[in-house]
Amino acid sequence: MSEDKKKQNYSADSIQALEGMEHVRMRPSMYIGDVGVRGLHHLVYEVVDNSIDEAMAGYCDVISVIINEDNSISVKDNGRGIPVGIHKKEGVSALEVVMTKIGAGGKFDKDSYKVSGGLHGVGVSVVNALSIHLKATIYREGKVWEQEYSQGKALYPAKVVGETNENGTIVTFKADDGIFQTEIDYNYDTLSMRMRELSFLNQGVTISITDKRRKDDEGNFIEEVFLSTEGLTEFVKYLDASREQLTSEVIAMEGEKNGIPVEVAMVYNTSYAENLHSYVNNINTHEGGTHLSGFRRGLTHTLKKYAEGSGLLKNLKFDIAGDDFREGLTAIISVKVAEPQFEGQTKTKLGNREVSAAVSQAVSEMLTDYLEEHPDDAKIIVQKVILAAQARHAASKAREMVQRKTVMSGGGLPGKLADCSWTEPEKCEIFLVEGDSAGGTAKQGRDRNYQAILPLRGKILNVEKAMQHKVFENEEIRSMYTALGVTVGTEEDPRALNISKLRYHKIVIMCDADVDGSHIETLILTFFFRYMRELVENGNIYVAAPPLYLVKKGKNREYAWNDEDRDAIMKKFGGGTIQRYKGLGEMNAEQLWDTTMNPEERTMYQITIDNAAEADRVFSMLMGDEVPPRRKFIEDNATYANIDI
Ligand code: 0RA
């Protein structure tokens, strides 16, 4: 091929590639979900997933993620290195194909067993398209190769820049601020959480994260190194660190059924919460799917059979339901599926039918073995199940009361609710306010057209430690159900949540900005997380942020939400007096409106669950029995450091 011809080919190909890349830039949300904070962080996960694939193929055991000072990200691995040879069909290096062709990721090498694949399995080329600059450095077969790109376009063909006796890949990218509707500023905790999770899911792979934007007291960059030697067993122990384990060991299995790798770890604890977390190809399947239903079926079937055979159920006067087998259960189910079909609202529900039987069989086999080998544990589990069934019967009565008292079924709204006058839920907000006095101020300060106020008296019930029927009997909790128009229980499923009549699309928790307030805030959040999780997942839950200080000098007044702002205002004013707001009650109605309730001015945090497993761990720690971790956590004043807000 003549030099000219080559060039032509090259440009023909790159035009085609460009079309794909242009599409990514025109419709980024189609590829990465959104162009907010979440989408930004997904870029990192997408690149890391490529290295994880290499690790899963058995060629890589160290992956490093670096947040550089300029908020670019480097992901480095010690795998084989992305191939750099000329790709026959495309006429450019395989590296360039991977980096600039949509969906080329695994396709050009059919033999590589690619099962991971990022949020939407879109590949690193999507990250490239959405980066103002990306550099790939490949250590392979004695040479160091390099290629750079801008907005997905190669700046030059891959070239040799040095020699090496190492192998691996480094991808450094800077997200394009013209694409994202958020500052290009990564949250260390969010990334670190995901790396920890990946290390549990990929036993034996060392995954480190370094933040070059910040140093610790000794002058070293903030850094964590994760390496899990026990995999899911360790994950379950980590999640249940603040819970009391019921059985002597974590029940764990790993195997392959019908060509589907299945891994499960589970343990019973003394709590009443069910904590199942499921993964497909390292992706958290929040909405569950066939692997989760397979797990449930295997568990119920096996435990039921064992319990019946053991004679422990002899004098039982009521039935045992599927739920009863999962009370106080923490479990992780991780499967690898070659061609996963994701369904559901957030595309996190596994649809592949064949997976259900594979997981169910795997669970039955492992659990049967475990129960036979551990008769003492087996007895403890069965007794726990019986207790759960008893409690469920008590709860169903209490739940009926919640149902009967809701708006739709004719009962009135709670007396202390100051409702708004508009009735379109999408325009309406409800403030859940700590205490009657702050509730009164909020009532005066609000815009009564679309803002409702529900004062909650003192500390609400800690649902983490309470049995279900206590939760449904609790007056403050009942008033929340009624005011919100949320009901529990349908014909088919007595525990199903019905949010179709939700009366307000924004539910704002408004508490004092002190330790007590933050505790109450956490109690309310725990309730939503455990009993109305769909609202959290749908983004309906917010936390109000009242100011901490009012700085006054003469006629000048300004509010401050933290110490730095306070100091800056003092400096600007050239001194002044500082009023510290200890509670909402110290503000008058106008001040509360101006700072905390007026949509034009206020700061509120939307609560989302980026990482359900971690959120679960945090809630169990904050609200569970063990006091020391909770104290430390609250003292660190990072009540939801691990919940993306
Ligand atoms: C396909 C084939 C080969 C390596 C890779 C993909 C690979 C991709 C990435 C992405 C990040 N790190 C990576 N490491 C490796 C190698 C094929 C061969 O050497 O025979």
XYZ file of C-alpha atoms and ligand atoms in Angstrom:
665
model
C 0.000 0.000 0.000
C 1.345 3.399 -0.956
C 1.824 6.016 1.663
C -1.034 8.001 0.132
C -3.348 5.050 0.116
C -2.550 4.378 3.735
C -3.397 7.916 4.654
C -6.646 7.722 2.810
C -7.579 4.525 4.555
C -6.593 6.009 7.813
C -8.787 9.013 7.303
C -11.707 6.990 5.977
C -11.561 4.879 9.086
C -11.173 7.794 11.350
C -14.199 9.467 9.825
C -16.243 6.399 10.565
C -14.845 6.235 14.052
C -15.545 9.883 14.498
C -19.179 9.457 13.701
C -19.506 7.049 16.599
C -17.506 9.340 18.831
C -19.534 12.372 17.794
C -22.645 10.503 18.755
C -21.237 9.869 22.213
C -20.481 13.568 22.579
C -23.910 14.555 21.326
C -25.805 12.125 23.520
C -23.467 11.324 26.406
C -26.261 10.271 28.766
C -27.103 7.383 26.477
C -23.671 5.997 27.198
C -22.846 6.967 30.756
C -26.281 7.482 32.311
C -25.990 11.176 33.087
C -23.606 14.107 32.760
C -23.660 14.947 36.451
C -21.502 13.816 39.332
C -22.513 10.209 38.791
C -21.609 10.150 35.105
C -18.295 11.797 35.862
C -17.363 9.071 38.337
C -18.543 6.402 35.940
C -15.778 7.415 33.577
C -13.298 6.203 36.162
C -15.170 2.934 36.702
C -15.265 2.302 32.987
C -11.492 2.569 32.673
C -10.882 0.516 35.815
C -13.221 -2.171 34.476
C -10.900 -2.716 31.548
C -8.075 -3.460 33.939
C -10.370 -5.671 36.009
C -11.136 -7.652 32.848
C -7.445 -8.167 32.378
C -7.204 -9.315 36.006
C -10.135 -11.690 35.563
C -8.437 -13.159 32.536
C -5.561 -13.916 34.912
C -2.941 -11.515 33.585
C -2.990 -8.663 36.056
C -2.955 -8.356 39.829
C -2.177 -4.727 40.571
C -4.369 -1.802 39.585
C -3.709 1.771 40.698
C -6.074 4.674 40.414
C -4.683 8.160 40.835
C -6.638 11.381 41.109
C -4.091 13.846 39.773
C -3.753 17.386 41.029
C -5.615 18.778 38.012
C -8.481 16.305 38.505
C -7.339 14.156 35.648
C -7.410 10.438 36.424
C -4.729 7.837 35.829
C -5.516 4.134 35.841
C -2.544 1.849 35.723
C -2.369 -1.930 35.575
C 0.282 -4.608 35.210
C -1.570 -6.643 32.601
C -0.416 -7.623 29.132
C -0.832 -4.115 27.785
C -3.368 -3.225 25.136
C -2.105 -4.715 21.848
C -0.372 -2.160 19.644
C 0.012 -4.156 16.427
C -1.718 -2.941 13.293
C -5.271 -4.132 13.200
C -5.799 -5.881 9.846
C -9.228 -4.604 9.043
C -8.869 -1.107 10.413
C -5.319 -0.423 9.287
C -4.411 1.300 12.529
C -3.085 -0.037 15.812
C -5.387 -2.213 17.876
C -4.857 0.398 20.599
C -6.354 3.073 18.398
C -9.283 0.812 17.548
C -9.979 0.191 21.227
C -9.707 3.865 22.012
C -11.661 5.344 19.130
C -14.262 2.787 18.063
C -17.477 2.491 19.990
C -18.020 -1.024 21.189
C -14.640 -2.228 19.927
C -13.485 -3.029 23.458
C -13.808 -6.797 23.539
C -14.844 -7.499 20.011
C -11.499 -7.379 18.320
C -10.322 -10.234 20.430
C -13.069 -12.822 20.552
C -10.986 -15.205 22.608
C -10.548 -12.911 25.530
C -13.161 -13.756 28.100
C -14.667 -10.381 28.641
C -17.420 -10.334 31.174
C -16.978 -7.108 33.041
C -17.840 -4.081 31.031
C -18.607 -0.912 32.848
C -21.936 0.566 33.629
C -23.405 0.002 30.246
C -20.597 -2.075 28.815
C -19.615 0.823 26.647
C -15.860 0.605 26.799
C -12.995 2.964 27.183
C -13.658 4.702 23.837
C -16.632 6.420 25.447
C -14.353 7.822 28.120
C -12.020 8.962 25.370
C -14.843 10.690 23.495
C -15.819 12.567 26.651
C -12.284 13.614 27.561
C -10.624 16.821 26.515
C -7.380 14.871 26.623
C -6.469 11.226 27.025
C -3.113 9.535 26.932
C -2.581 5.797 26.676
C 0.812 4.401 27.600
C 1.467 0.741 26.871
C 4.320 -1.343 28.270
C 4.540 -4.378 26.078
C 7.121 -6.677 24.497
C 10.076 -4.541 25.555
C 8.717 -1.224 24.337
C 6.813 1.715 25.683
C 4.128 2.937 23.328
C 2.123 6.091 23.539
C -0.854 7.660 21.852
C -2.812 10.775 22.745
C -6.305 11.854 21.877
C -8.531 14.846 22.274
C -12.302 14.496 22.459
C -11.840 10.997 21.109
C -9.708 11.932 18.132
C -6.208 10.480 17.884
C -3.623 13.259 17.789
C -1.033 10.969 16.163
C -0.643 7.241 15.463
C 0.652 5.118 18.338
C 4.425 5.532 18.631
C 7.306 3.998 20.522
C 8.681 6.337 23.160
C 11.067 4.080 25.052
C 12.112 0.648 26.210
C 10.967 -1.369 29.175
C 10.962 -4.785 30.706
C 7.598 -4.286 32.295
C 4.153 -4.830 30.931
C 0.931 -3.008 31.513
C -1.310 -0.132 30.566
C -1.703 3.420 31.857
C -4.676 5.489 30.805
C -4.731 9.137 31.897
C -7.756 11.203 31.027
C -9.145 14.621 31.749
C -12.923 14.793 31.458
C -14.264 17.421 29.077
C -15.847 20.248 31.076
C -17.868 21.176 28.017
C -19.775 17.903 28.388
C -20.342 17.651 32.110
C -22.826 19.776 33.964
C -20.808 19.555 37.106
C -17.381 20.657 38.087
C -14.677 18.187 37.081
C -13.928 17.408 40.696
C -13.846 13.825 41.916
C -15.106 12.721 45.294
C -12.389 10.632 46.871
C -14.795 8.711 49.109
C -17.016 7.755 46.198
C -14.098 6.376 44.203
C -12.487 4.744 47.209
C -15.722 2.985 48.092
C -15.981 1.531 44.609
C -12.342 0.372 44.673
C -12.887 -1.356 48.014
C -15.977 -3.033 46.609
C -14.070 -4.133 43.495
C -11.323 -5.593 45.643
C -13.850 -7.729 47.545
C -15.383 -8.843 44.268
C -11.999 -9.646 42.754
C -10.121 -11.511 45.417
C -6.347 -11.329 45.098
C -6.219 -8.165 43.008
C -4.492 -5.240 44.707
C -6.357 -2.033 43.975
C -4.987 1.251 45.252
C -6.343 4.759 45.140
C -4.216 7.870 45.558
C -5.428 11.444 45.828
C -2.680 13.777 44.651
C -4.826 16.793 45.436
C -4.469 16.323 49.182
C -1.815 15.390 51.704
C -2.086 13.970 55.189
C -0.382 15.403 58.263
C 2.870 13.670 57.405
C 2.982 15.161 53.942
C 2.009 11.997 52.081
C -0.744 11.898 49.504
C -4.011 10.430 50.714
C -3.913 6.789 49.699
C -5.622 3.484 50.355
C -4.634 0.038 49.200
C -7.262 -2.681 49.014
C -6.486 -6.356 48.748
C -9.003 -8.962 49.731
C -7.719 -12.457 50.317
C -11.103 -13.875 51.326
C -13.271 -12.137 48.724
C -16.991 -12.162 49.404
C -16.553 -13.687 52.861
C -14.515 -10.655 53.792
C -17.093 -8.389 52.148
C -19.859 -9.846 54.297
C -17.749 -9.463 57.439
C -17.008 -5.876 56.483
C -20.685 -5.105 55.976
C -21.660 -6.742 59.233
C -18.831 -5.335 61.333
C -21.333 -3.549 63.560
C -23.750 -6.427 63.809
C -23.680 -9.443 66.015
C -23.106 -12.594 64.010
C -25.444 -15.503 64.815
C -23.566 -18.402 63.298
C -19.991 -19.437 63.887
C -18.850 -18.823 60.334
C -19.700 -16.997 57.168
C -21.315 -19.488 54.820
C -19.522 -19.230 51.501
C -19.341 -20.985 48.192
C -17.722 -20.541 44.872
C -18.327 -22.594 41.786
C -19.660 -22.836 38.323
C -23.121 -24.034 37.316
C -24.083 -24.460 33.673
C -21.057 -22.417 32.675
C -22.011 -19.522 34.934
C -19.520 -18.656 37.667
C -21.483 -18.202 40.907
C -20.115 -16.879 44.176
C -22.103 -16.451 47.354
C -21.289 -15.493 50.925
C -23.883 -15.129 53.648
C -24.258 -14.787 57.367
C -27.116 -14.373 59.811
C -26.993 -11.627 62.418
C -29.216 -10.585 65.293
C -30.805 -7.666 63.399
C -34.136 -7.651 61.601
C -32.874 -6.239 58.350
C -32.461 -8.180 55.131
C -29.312 -7.188 53.311
C -28.876 -8.825 49.989
C -26.471 -7.302 47.531
C -26.134 -8.785 44.116
C -23.585 -8.265 41.389
C -23.310 -9.207 37.766
C -19.845 -8.801 36.271
C -18.884 -6.591 39.230
C -21.830 -4.282 38.636
C -24.204 -3.837 41.537
C -27.636 -4.924 40.387
C -29.740 -2.690 42.627
C -32.951 -3.918 41.104
C -32.017 -7.557 41.517
C -33.106 -9.957 38.827
C -32.812 -13.630 38.026
C -29.671 -14.264 40.092
C -31.300 -12.792 43.175
C -34.545 -14.686 42.720
C -32.481 -17.844 42.209
C -30.720 -17.166 45.488
C -33.988 -16.598 47.337
C -35.490 -19.750 45.936
C -32.464 -21.879 46.794
C -32.338 -20.467 50.311
C -36.033 -20.874 51.088
C -36.187 -24.350 49.606
C -33.133 -25.636 51.452
C -33.900 -24.115 54.831
C -37.530 -25.186 54.689
C -36.549 -28.732 53.876
C -34.007 -28.794 56.663
C -36.382 -27.239 59.208
C -39.158 -29.684 58.371
C -36.799 -32.632 58.525
C -35.391 -31.506 61.860
C -38.779 -31.524 63.594
C -38.225 -28.010 64.917
C -41.412 -26.762 63.289
C -43.660 -29.325 64.918
C -45.708 -27.079 67.164
C -45.770 -24.065 64.940
C -49.234 -22.560 64.632
C -48.582 -20.353 61.637
C -46.999 -20.613 58.249
C -43.445 -19.612 57.414
C -43.008 -17.238 54.493
C -40.037 -16.552 52.236
C -39.284 -13.293 54.043
C -38.852 -15.114 57.331
C -35.813 -16.914 55.982
C -34.087 -13.655 55.221
C -34.565 -11.654 58.375
C -31.164 -10.766 59.770
C -29.450 -12.137 56.694
C -26.552 -10.390 55.023
C -25.526 -11.924 51.728
C -23.605 -11.142 48.590
C -24.373 -12.901 45.351
C -21.918 -12.385 42.530
C -22.265 -13.967 39.112
C -20.396 -13.590 35.854
C -22.557 -13.638 32.769
C -21.085 -13.496 29.266
C -23.950 -11.590 27.690
C -25.925 -9.973 30.460
C -29.310 -8.493 29.666
C -30.030 -5.602 31.943
C -33.575 -4.465 32.439
C -35.518 -2.210 34.756
C -35.678 1.508 35.324
C -32.015 1.953 36.022
C -30.865 -0.992 33.905
C -29.630 -2.783 36.997
C -31.925 -5.795 36.903
C -30.578 -8.998 35.428
C -32.935 -10.561 32.893
C -31.071 -13.711 31.785
C -33.381 -16.584 32.674
C -30.744 -19.306 32.713
C -29.016 -17.652 35.677
C -31.845 -18.288 38.108
C -31.510 -22.077 38.142
C -27.725 -21.882 38.256
C -27.719 -19.767 41.410
C -30.570 -21.664 43.016
C -28.794 -24.998 42.557
C -25.479 -23.636 43.732
C -27.049 -22.194 46.880
C -29.001 -25.366 47.639
C -25.899 -27.508 47.397
C -23.669 -25.320 49.496
C -26.276 -24.638 52.146
C -27.294 -28.280 52.471
C -23.655 -29.167 53.079
C -23.226 -26.382 55.579
C -26.335 -27.282 57.584
C -25.295 -30.919 57.753
C -21.815 -30.075 58.886
C -22.895 -27.409 61.393
C -25.948 -28.721 63.269
C -25.604 -26.111 66.030
C -25.661 -23.246 63.554
C -28.507 -24.899 61.692
C -30.587 -24.932 64.849
C -29.841 -21.267 65.535
C -30.896 -20.342 62.001
C -34.151 -22.276 62.183
C -34.992 -20.677 65.532
C -34.315 -17.282 64.075
C -36.664 -18.062 61.194
C -39.411 -19.104 63.601
C -39.009 -15.857 65.548
C -39.209 -13.917 62.310
C -42.435 -15.676 61.382
C -43.898 -14.839 64.790
C -42.904 -11.201 64.449
C -44.340 -11.071 60.963
C -47.720 -12.098 62.261
C -47.586 -9.364 64.855
C -46.436 -6.882 62.211
C -49.195 -7.651 59.771
C -51.721 -6.349 62.296
C -49.761 -3.153 62.856
C -49.320 -2.735 59.128
C -53.030 -2.951 58.541
C -53.404 0.049 60.791
C -50.976 1.986 58.629
C -52.992 0.963 55.613
C -56.340 1.862 57.075
C -55.203 5.229 58.243
C -53.791 6.425 54.955
C -55.398 9.149 52.947
C -56.537 6.997 50.072
C -58.441 4.597 52.200
C -60.453 7.402 53.741
C -58.542 8.164 56.949
C -57.603 11.786 57.567
C -54.226 13.419 57.297
C -52.271 13.657 60.525
C -53.497 16.511 62.709
C -50.128 18.169 63.028
C -49.495 18.284 59.293
C -49.700 21.780 57.859
C -50.511 20.827 54.305
C -49.923 22.927 51.224
C -52.751 24.087 49.003
C -51.529 22.858 45.647
C -52.212 19.222 44.941
C -49.794 18.370 42.131
C -47.171 16.149 43.812
C -44.444 17.158 41.381
C -44.719 20.776 42.521
C -45.052 20.047 46.232
C -42.564 19.658 49.028
C -42.894 18.456 52.574
C -40.514 19.464 55.345
C -40.079 16.942 58.115
C -39.082 19.198 60.961
C -37.515 18.305 64.256
C -39.652 19.522 67.120
C -42.850 21.507 67.492
C -41.201 24.876 67.945
C -39.128 24.751 64.789
C -42.204 23.301 63.129
C -44.094 26.448 64.117
C -41.440 28.732 62.668
C -41.391 26.705 59.467
C -45.164 26.969 59.185
C -44.929 30.749 59.360
C -41.986 30.991 57.037
C -43.062 28.632 54.271
C -44.784 29.279 50.982
C -48.041 27.558 51.810
C -48.912 27.010 48.169
C -46.463 24.189 47.714
C -44.660 23.637 51.027
C -46.124 21.394 53.697
C -44.726 21.034 57.202
C -44.812 17.921 59.345
C -43.310 18.465 62.793
C -41.807 15.324 64.295
C -41.548 15.097 68.021
C -38.065 14.499 69.333
C -36.197 11.366 68.443
C -37.997 9.089 66.099
C -37.770 5.337 66.525
C -34.498 3.694 65.586
C -35.821 1.255 63.009
C -32.477 -0.476 62.790
C -33.044 -1.989 66.212
C -36.817 -2.268 66.263
C -38.931 -5.165 65.164
C -41.260 -4.477 62.294
C -44.471 -4.281 64.241
C -42.943 -1.660 66.536
C -42.094 0.385 63.486
C -45.624 0.284 62.147
C -47.047 1.048 65.568
C -44.892 4.119 66.049
C -46.945 7.290 65.894
C -44.358 9.529 64.222
C -43.720 6.903 61.582
C -47.406 6.367 60.978
C -47.870 10.081 60.498
C -45.096 10.045 57.882
C -46.804 7.268 55.926
C -50.120 9.082 56.072
C -48.788 12.517 55.220
C -46.745 11.182 52.316
C -49.591 9.051 50.980
C -47.416 5.947 50.959
C -48.953 2.586 51.773
C -47.601 -0.852 52.516
C -48.943 -4.141 51.307
C -50.775 -5.387 48.263
C -52.770 -8.536 47.628
C -49.713 -10.388 46.344
C -47.052 -8.998 48.624
C -47.846 -7.803 52.132
C -44.567 -5.917 52.317
C -44.720 -4.169 48.955
C -44.429 -0.418 49.058
C -46.943 1.619 47.113
C -45.643 5.069 46.268
C -47.971 5.760 43.354
C -49.982 8.180 45.492
C -46.950 10.002 46.849
C -48.214 13.472 47.704
C -44.916 15.385 47.524
C -42.007 14.765 45.216
C -39.547 16.559 47.468
C -39.293 15.283 50.999
C -36.958 17.492 52.981
C -35.553 16.503 56.350
C -34.886 19.685 58.314
C -33.064 19.349 61.609
C -30.885 21.493 63.844
C -27.304 21.870 62.741
C -25.940 20.254 65.903
C -25.062 16.770 67.102
C -28.618 15.988 68.205
C -30.009 17.284 64.956
C -27.660 15.193 62.913
C -28.595 12.150 64.976
C -32.284 12.732 64.308
C -31.528 13.295 60.651
C -29.787 9.943 60.561
C -32.698 8.246 62.323
C -35.106 9.584 59.713
C -32.762 8.626 56.879
C -32.439 5.131 58.329
C -36.209 4.855 58.281
C -36.378 5.897 54.627
C -33.501 3.616 53.717
C -35.041 0.562 55.367
C -38.741 1.154 54.805
C -39.123 3.464 51.798
C -35.969 2.783 49.859
C -37.654 3.438 46.535
C -38.062 7.080 47.475
C -34.339 7.295 48.154
C -33.546 5.543 44.909
C -35.883 7.842 43.017
C -34.175 10.910 44.451
C -37.158 12.169 46.458
C -35.308 12.566 49.743
C -33.390 15.731 50.613
C -31.658 17.089 53.661
C -31.971 20.817 54.330
C -28.850 22.737 55.244
C -29.578 25.582 57.666
C -26.732 28.037 58.131
C -24.400 27.750 61.097
C -23.623 31.441 61.567
C -24.973 34.900 61.039
C -22.264 37.548 60.765
C -23.391 41.123 61.517
C -21.666 44.428 61.195
C -23.803 47.543 61.244
C -26.430 47.039 58.631
C -24.499 44.267 56.889
C -25.599 40.695 57.523
C -24.511 37.517 55.914
C -25.019 33.845 56.659
C -22.271 31.269 56.727
C -22.587 27.505 56.314
C -19.104 26.681 57.527
C -16.148 28.130 59.401
C -14.221 29.212 56.318
C -17.152 31.195 54.967
C -17.654 32.753 58.388
C -14.026 33.866 58.529
C -14.156 35.176 54.979
C -17.237 37.248 55.746
C -15.637 38.617 58.906
C -12.661 39.640 56.854
C -14.822 41.253 54.208
C -16.760 43.203 56.829
C -13.586 44.089 58.688
C -14.808 42.433 61.898
C -18.290 42.162 63.319
C -20.333 39.943 65.607
C -20.983 36.284 65.027
C -24.217 34.610 65.982
C -23.978 30.841 66.082
C -27.257 29.130 65.294
C -27.587 26.197 67.599
C -30.981 25.254 66.325
C -33.657 26.088 63.840
C -35.633 27.547 66.720
C -33.200 30.458 67.011
C -34.160 31.724 63.597
C -37.292 33.669 62.950
C -39.654 32.679 60.183
C -38.186 35.108 57.687
C -34.628 33.992 58.351
C -35.603 30.351 58.003
C -37.291 31.065 54.673
C -34.361 33.112 53.392
C -31.667 30.640 54.271
C -33.175 27.191 54.249
C -36.568 27.012 52.593
C -36.600 29.458 49.699
C -35.852 27.412 46.571
C -34.031 30.381 45.059
C -31.538 30.652 47.887
C -31.376 27.450 49.870
C -28.828 24.666 49.845
C -30.207 21.166 50.086
C -28.581 17.822 49.629
C -30.287 15.209 47.573
C -29.754 11.793 49.098
C -28.910 9.117 46.591
C -27.639 5.606 47.044
C -24.580 5.212 44.930
C -23.438 2.208 46.771
C -26.173 0.296 48.533
C -23.825 -2.089 50.322
C -21.836 0.744 51.836
C -24.973 2.698 52.739
C -26.224 -0.389 54.496
C -23.009 -0.778 56.428
C -23.049 2.850 57.484
C -26.628 2.667 58.705
C -26.011 -0.510 60.654
C -22.961 1.105 62.192
C -24.659 4.370 63.039
C -27.815 2.833 64.328
C -26.871 -0.601 65.529
C -25.918 -1.961 68.902
C -22.239 -1.342 68.956
C -21.567 2.048 70.419
C -17.857 2.704 69.751
C -17.942 2.763 65.937
C -21.045 4.914 66.024
C -19.483 7.377 68.415
C -16.400 7.670 66.349
C -18.440 8.116 63.219
C -20.654 10.781 64.658
C -17.684 12.522 66.224
C -16.012 12.605 62.855
C -19.208 14.342 61.904
C -19.383 12.579 58.615
C -22.882 11.341 59.023
C -23.237 10.517 55.379
C -19.742 10.675 54.125
C -20.421 7.452 52.383
C -23.729 8.310 50.918
C -23.336 10.390 47.863
C -25.144 13.648 48.498
C -7.241 -7.471 24.651
C -6.136 -8.262 24.379
C -5.002 -8.111 25.147
C -4.985 -7.171 26.154
C -6.058 -6.379 26.397
C -7.206 -6.517 25.645
C -5.967 -5.405 27.482
C -6.833 -4.328 27.556
C -6.689 -3.430 28.605
C -7.339 -2.273 29.004
C -6.727 -1.823 30.144
N -5.736 -2.643 30.462
C -5.688 -3.631 29.557
N -4.861 -4.670 29.478
C -4.993 -5.542 28.471
C -3.754 -8.892 24.989
C -3.734 -9.946 23.973
C -2.379 -10.614 23.968
O -1.430 -10.132 24.573
O -2.297 -11.673 23.361
